């Protein structure tokens, strides 16, 4: 038996029956340890464009069941420096390469799954999250703020940040839709300040009970009034939220040569810190804030005040 595979093929990937697919969001593989009833044994040759031929590989019983997954609310830190890491989009060939990380998730009741692969159809048992495989490419990143295509008669440019004309900005690199800030005294006003958690709240400082959630997001997501009548939420959507620290960092200019450190399309963004939904790992009483003036990132007590900008769409 001789198969040609990319390096990603070293992990046999299946999908849960009925699992939804999202072309732009579900680009990770979440791998579960399983008990496989098929006692497989055999040999095969593998070949990848990057690493060449690996002949005579021995194959045995399956140990992982990998499904498409979307990574949201990512709070990553470089343990050597203590600095947060901003995940960035990675695109490559299909099927793409993967780098797989050890994964430990809270206990969840996941039923046995029926799966079909080149060796037959059977039930894989006791799925338990064990690994997350992210998209990867060889070498450094290839990112641009805009793309241009030219023919003999036309030139088309796709901007990264686009003003939607309804008080929002679309980021074509991440697929996220952002609120624009204003100077009109409304809920969008850049001088509005909010708390992340309410002092003495029922859930304590872990509970997102501050005015950033109750007043700010509560106003943007108001779809039904107190008397039960329909109310149009901001742009007609009821899923506005605070960005994660990784998401908010994606709109910073690099390098920060201007103040504020964001594209002018976001409106009159103030030189102050903006809340993220990401709790600081060193203290449940603090969350990460990003200063959109100079790009600085710091933890801040959740009961203190900071500005807020809303986002919607698939998370990072």
Short mmCIF file of C-alpha atoms in Angstrom, two decimals:
data_model
loop_
_atom_site.label_atom_id
_atom_site.label_comp_id
_atom_site.label_asym_id
_atom_site.label_seq_id
_atom_site.Cartn_x
_atom_site.Cartn_y
_atom_site.Cartn_z
CA UNK A 1 0.00 0.00 0.00
CA UNK A 2 1.51 3.33 -1.08
CA UNK A 3 -0.22 6.61 -0.19
CA UNK A 4 0.90 10.16 -0.95
CA UNK A 5 0.05 12.56 1.86
CA UNK A 6 1.08 15.99 3.08
CA UNK A 7 2.56 16.15 6.56
CA UNK A 8 -0.95 16.90 7.82
CA UNK A 9 -1.92 13.41 6.67
CA UNK A 10 0.08 11.91 9.51
CA UNK A 11 -3.01 12.58 11.60
CA UNK A 12 -6.08 10.72 10.29
CA UNK A 13 -8.90 13.27 10.42
CA UNK A 14 -12.61 12.43 10.49
CA UNK A 15 -15.71 14.51 11.18
CA UNK A 16 -18.40 13.93 13.80
CA UNK A 17 -21.63 12.84 12.12
CA UNK A 18 -23.74 15.89 11.41
CA UNK A 19 -21.05 18.38 12.50
CA UNK A 20 -21.41 21.80 10.80
CA UNK A 21 -18.57 23.12 8.66
CA UNK A 22 -17.43 26.74 8.46
CA UNK A 23 -15.02 27.48 5.64
CA UNK A 24 -13.36 30.49 7.21
CA UNK A 25 -13.69 29.71 10.91
CA UNK A 26 -13.37 25.96 11.47
CA UNK A 27 -9.77 25.77 10.27
CA UNK A 28 -8.34 23.97 13.32
CA UNK A 29 -8.46 20.27 14.15
CA UNK A 30 -9.49 19.26 17.66
CA UNK A 31 -8.27 15.72 18.35
CA UNK A 32 -9.83 13.33 20.84
CA UNK A 33 -8.21 10.25 22.32
CA UNK A 34 -10.36 7.23 21.46
CA UNK A 35 -10.62 3.50 21.93
CA UNK A 36 -10.76 1.89 18.46
CA UNK A 37 -12.33 -1.53 18.10
CA UNK A 38 -10.42 -2.18 14.87
CA UNK A 39 -7.11 -3.91 15.67
CA UNK A 40 -5.34 -2.63 12.60
CA UNK A 41 -1.80 -3.51 11.59
CA UNK A 42 0.10 -2.89 8.37
CA UNK A 43 2.71 -0.79 6.55
CA UNK A 44 2.58 2.14 4.16
CA UNK A 45 4.80 4.75 2.50
CA UNK A 46 4.21 8.44 3.18
CA UNK A 47 5.49 11.33 1.13
CA UNK A 48 5.17 15.06 1.75
CA UNK A 49 6.33 17.95 -0.47
CA UNK A 50 8.31 19.51 2.40
CA UNK A 51 9.87 16.49 4.09
CA UNK A 52 10.14 13.95 1.32
CA UNK A 53 9.59 10.20 1.42
CA UNK A 54 9.07 8.19 4.60
CA UNK A 55 8.89 4.58 3.37
CA UNK A 56 7.90 1.48 5.30
CA UNK A 57 5.83 3.22 7.98
CA UNK A 58 4.04 0.89 10.36
CA UNK A 59 0.39 1.59 11.07
CA UNK A 60 -1.59 0.28 14.03
CA UNK A 61 -4.82 0.97 15.93
CA UNK A 62 -6.17 4.53 15.76
CA UNK A 63 -5.66 6.68 18.86
CA UNK A 64 -7.08 10.07 17.80
CA UNK A 65 -10.39 11.23 16.34
CA UNK A 66 -9.95 14.76 14.87
CA UNK A 67 -12.78 17.12 13.97
CA UNK A 68 -12.92 20.60 12.50
CA UNK A 69 -12.92 23.23 15.24
CA UNK A 70 -13.03 26.99 15.66
CA UNK A 71 -10.64 28.51 18.21
CA UNK A 72 -12.39 31.31 20.13
CA UNK A 73 -11.45 33.50 23.09
CA UNK A 74 -7.77 32.62 22.74
CA UNK A 75 -5.68 33.84 25.69
CA UNK A 76 -2.10 32.80 24.95
CA UNK A 77 1.09 33.86 26.72
CA UNK A 78 4.80 33.35 26.10
CA UNK A 79 5.84 31.68 29.36
CA UNK A 80 9.44 32.84 28.91
CA UNK A 81 8.54 36.56 28.77
CA UNK A 82 5.06 36.71 30.26
CA UNK A 83 3.86 38.67 27.21
CA UNK A 84 0.50 37.87 25.58
CA UNK A 85 0.56 36.40 22.08
CA UNK A 86 -1.82 37.59 19.41
CA UNK A 87 -2.95 34.71 17.16
CA UNK A 88 -2.85 35.70 13.49
CA UNK A 89 -4.69 34.16 10.53
CA UNK A 90 -2.68 31.58 8.58
CA UNK A 91 -3.59 30.40 5.10
CA UNK A 92 -1.92 27.80 2.97
CA UNK A 93 -2.56 24.91 0.58
CA UNK A 94 -5.48 22.53 1.01
CA UNK A 95 -4.92 20.15 2.69
CA UNK A 96 -2.69 22.39 4.77
CA UNK A 97 0.02 21.56 7.25
CA UNK A 98 -0.75 21.48 10.97
CA UNK A 99 1.12 22.04 14.21
CA UNK A 100 -0.55 20.10 17.03
CA UNK A 101 -0.63 21.23 20.65
CA UNK A 102 -1.45 19.23 23.74
CA UNK A 103 -4.99 19.97 24.86
CA UNK A 104 -6.71 19.45 28.20
CA UNK A 105 -10.39 20.36 28.46
CA UNK A 106 -12.92 20.16 31.30
CA UNK A 107 -14.67 16.80 31.48
CA UNK A 108 -17.56 16.56 29.02
CA UNK A 109 -20.00 13.79 28.20
CA UNK A 110 -19.32 13.03 24.54
CA UNK A 111 -21.09 10.00 23.04
CA UNK A 112 -19.35 7.30 21.03
CA UNK A 113 -19.17 8.17 17.34
CA UNK A 114 -19.51 6.17 14.16
CA UNK A 115 -16.72 7.01 11.71
CA UNK A 116 -15.66 5.89 8.26
CA UNK A 117 -12.09 6.03 6.98
CA UNK A 118 -10.07 4.06 4.39
CA UNK A 119 -10.07 1.04 6.73
CA UNK A 120 -13.82 0.71 7.13
CA UNK A 121 -16.79 1.89 9.18
CA UNK A 122 -16.95 1.31 12.92
CA UNK A 123 -17.68 2.97 16.26
CA UNK A 124 -14.90 4.83 18.05
CA UNK A 125 -15.42 5.00 21.80
CA UNK A 126 -14.70 7.30 24.74
CA UNK A 127 -13.73 10.53 22.92
CA UNK A 128 -11.62 12.77 25.17
CA UNK A 129 -10.08 16.04 23.93
CA UNK A 130 -6.32 15.56 23.65
CA UNK A 131 -4.86 17.77 20.95
CA UNK A 132 -5.49 20.96 18.94
CA UNK A 133 -3.94 21.17 15.48
CA UNK A 134 -3.65 24.68 14.04
CA UNK A 135 -3.11 25.66 10.40
CA UNK A 136 0.59 26.11 9.62
CA UNK A 137 2.82 26.98 6.68
CA UNK A 138 6.54 26.53 6.17
CA UNK A 139 8.60 29.69 6.56
CA UNK A 140 7.45 33.18 7.57
CA UNK A 141 4.05 34.82 7.18
CA UNK A 142 2.86 36.40 3.97
CA UNK A 143 0.38 39.08 5.04
CA UNK A 144 -0.67 42.30 3.36
CA UNK A 145 -3.15 45.01 4.26
CA UNK A 146 -4.70 44.93 0.79
CA UNK A 147 -4.63 42.88 -2.37
CA UNK A 148 -4.62 44.15 -5.94
CA UNK A 149 -5.43 42.26 -9.12
CA UNK A 150 -4.75 43.78 -12.53
CA UNK A 151 -5.93 42.89 -16.03
CA UNK A 152 -5.32 44.68 -19.32
CA UNK A 153 -8.44 46.81 -18.78
CA UNK A 154 -9.24 46.97 -15.04
CA UNK A 155 -7.53 47.18 -11.65
CA UNK A 156 -9.37 45.96 -8.55
CA UNK A 157 -8.15 46.65 -5.01
CA UNK A 158 -9.61 44.93 -1.94
CA UNK A 159 -9.03 46.96 1.22
CA UNK A 160 -8.57 45.24 4.54
CA UNK A 161 -10.76 47.61 6.58
CA UNK A 162 -14.00 48.68 4.88
CA UNK A 163 -16.53 51.26 6.14
CA UNK A 164 -19.91 49.54 5.81
CA UNK A 165 -21.76 52.84 5.98
CA UNK A 166 -23.93 51.69 8.90
CA UNK A 167 -21.64 52.56 11.81
CA UNK A 168 -19.52 49.43 11.42
CA UNK A 169 -16.20 48.38 9.88
CA UNK A 170 -15.52 45.03 8.20
CA UNK A 171 -12.06 43.50 8.56
CA UNK A 172 -11.57 41.41 5.43
CA UNK A 173 -8.50 39.71 6.92
CA UNK A 174 -10.30 38.22 9.95
CA UNK A 175 -13.96 38.37 8.93
CA UNK A 176 -14.80 40.36 12.08
CA UNK A 177 -17.30 43.24 12.03
CA UNK A 178 -16.41 46.14 14.34
CA UNK A 179 -18.38 49.02 15.83
CA UNK A 180 -17.30 52.50 14.79
CA UNK A 181 -16.82 55.05 17.58
CA UNK A 182 -18.45 58.49 17.50
CA UNK A 183 -18.52 61.88 19.21
CA UNK A 184 -22.32 62.19 19.40
CA UNK A 185 -23.06 61.32 23.03
CA UNK A 186 -24.71 58.01 22.04
CA UNK A 187 -23.82 54.51 23.22
CA UNK A 188 -21.06 54.62 20.56
CA UNK A 189 -19.38 57.74 22.01
CA UNK A 190 -15.65 57.26 22.53
CA UNK A 191 -15.70 58.98 25.93
CA UNK A 192 -18.08 56.44 27.52
CA UNK A 193 -16.36 54.38 30.23
CA UNK A 194 -17.49 51.04 31.63
CA UNK A 195 -16.63 48.41 34.22
CA UNK A 196 -16.02 44.74 33.38
CA UNK A 197 -17.43 43.38 36.65
CA UNK A 198 -19.77 44.96 39.19
CA UNK A 199 -18.27 45.33 42.68
CA UNK A 200 -19.83 42.75 45.00
CA UNK A 201 -21.64 40.99 42.17
CA UNK A 202 -23.15 37.55 42.72
CA UNK A 203 -20.42 35.88 40.66
CA UNK A 204 -17.67 38.07 42.08
CA UNK A 205 -14.97 39.35 39.79
CA UNK A 206 -15.32 36.29 37.54
CA UNK A 207 -18.82 37.43 36.55
CA UNK A 208 -19.12 39.72 33.49
CA UNK A 209 -21.67 41.86 35.30
CA UNK A 210 -20.22 45.35 34.82
CA UNK A 211 -21.62 48.16 32.71
CA UNK A 212 -19.59 47.05 29.69
CA UNK A 213 -21.99 44.10 29.54
CA UNK A 214 -25.19 45.48 31.06
CA UNK A 215 -25.22 49.02 29.62
CA UNK A 216 -22.94 48.95 26.56
CA UNK A 217 -23.62 45.49 25.07
CA UNK A 218 -27.10 45.51 26.56
CA UNK A 219 -27.96 48.55 24.44
CA UNK A 220 -26.36 47.23 21.25
CA UNK A 221 -28.08 43.84 21.57
CA UNK A 222 -31.52 45.12 22.61
CA UNK A 223 -33.83 43.14 20.34
CA UNK A 224 -36.94 43.08 22.54
CA UNK A 225 -38.18 45.92 24.74
CA UNK A 226 -39.41 45.58 28.31
CA UNK A 227 -43.03 45.34 27.14
CA UNK A 228 -42.15 42.56 24.69
CA UNK A 229 -42.31 44.61 21.50
CA UNK A 230 -39.65 44.17 18.82
CA UNK A 231 -36.77 46.65 18.83
CA UNK A 232 -34.11 46.80 16.13
CA UNK A 233 -30.68 46.16 17.64
CA UNK A 234 -27.51 47.81 16.35
CA UNK A 235 -27.37 46.97 12.61
CA UNK A 236 -30.12 44.41 13.25
CA UNK A 237 -27.82 41.96 15.04
CA UNK A 238 -28.07 40.75 18.62
CA UNK A 239 -24.64 39.09 18.94
CA UNK A 240 -22.36 42.06 19.64
CA UNK A 241 -19.68 41.26 22.23
CA UNK A 242 -16.39 42.47 23.68
CA UNK A 243 -13.39 41.32 21.63
CA UNK A 244 -10.83 38.93 22.99
CA UNK A 245 -7.37 40.36 23.61
CA UNK A 246 -6.19 38.54 20.48
CA UNK A 247 -8.97 40.04 18.37
CA UNK A 248 -8.47 43.60 19.58
CA UNK A 249 -4.75 43.41 18.83
CA UNK A 250 -5.49 42.53 15.18
CA UNK A 251 -6.74 46.06 14.43
CA UNK A 252 -3.57 47.73 15.74
CA UNK A 253 -1.31 49.21 13.10
CA UNK A 254 2.13 47.66 12.82
CA UNK A 255 4.32 49.49 13.51
CA UNK A 256 2.45 51.98 15.71
CA UNK A 257 3.63 55.07 13.85
CA UNK A 258 0.53 57.15 14.63
CA UNK A 259 -1.66 57.88 17.63
CA UNK A 260 -4.20 56.38 17.75
CA UNK A 261 -2.65 53.14 16.55
CA UNK A 262 -5.65 52.11 14.41
CA UNK A 263 -6.95 52.90 10.95
CA UNK A 264 -9.00 56.14 10.81
CA UNK A 265 -11.95 54.12 9.48
CA UNK A 266 -12.70 53.10 13.10
CA UNK A 267 -13.73 56.68 13.89
CA UNK A 268 -12.46 59.00 16.65
CA UNK A 269 -10.83 56.33 18.81
CA UNK A 270 -9.52 57.84 22.05
CA UNK A 271 -6.04 57.40 23.44
CA UNK A 272 -7.14 55.14 26.26
CA UNK A 273 -7.49 51.50 27.21
CA UNK A 274 -10.32 49.35 25.84
CA UNK A 275 -11.75 46.30 27.57
CA UNK A 276 -11.33 42.79 26.19
CA UNK A 277 -13.30 39.74 27.24
CA UNK A 278 -10.08 37.92 28.18
CA UNK A 279 -9.41 37.39 31.88
CA UNK A 280 -5.81 37.92 32.98
CA UNK A 281 -4.37 34.48 33.81
CA UNK A 282 -2.47 35.89 36.79
CA UNK A 283 -5.63 37.11 38.53
CA UNK A 284 -9.32 36.36 37.99
CA UNK A 285 -10.00 39.88 39.23
CA UNK A 286 -8.33 41.48 36.19
CA UNK A 287 -8.88 41.42 32.44
CA UNK A 288 -6.64 42.45 29.56
CA UNK A 289 -7.05 45.96 28.16
CA UNK A 290 -5.53 47.28 24.93
CA UNK A 291 -4.61 50.94 24.55
CA UNK A 292 -5.64 51.86 21.02
CA UNK A 293 -3.54 55.01 21.24
CA UNK A 294 -0.10 53.44 21.58
CA UNK A 295 -0.84 49.70 21.29
CA UNK A 296 0.13 48.96 24.90
CA UNK A 297 -1.43 45.84 26.49
CA UNK A 298 -1.95 45.59 30.26
CA UNK A 299 -4.12 43.79 32.81
CA UNK A 300 -6.64 46.01 34.61
CA UNK A 301 -8.90 45.35 37.64
CA UNK A 302 -12.34 44.35 36.36
CA UNK A 303 -14.07 46.83 38.66
CA UNK A 304 -12.10 49.78 37.23
CA UNK A 305 -13.31 51.73 34.19
CA UNK A 306 -12.14 51.59 30.59
CA UNK A 307 -13.54 52.31 27.14
CA UNK A 308 -15.22 49.63 25.03
CA UNK A 309 -15.55 48.74 21.36
CA UNK A 310 -17.89 45.99 20.17
CA UNK A 311 -17.29 43.21 17.64
CA UNK A 312 -19.26 40.37 16.11
CA UNK A 313 -18.44 37.37 13.97
CA UNK A 314 -16.23 34.30 14.30
CA UNK A 315 -13.70 34.60 17.07
CA UNK A 316 -9.87 34.31 17.28
#
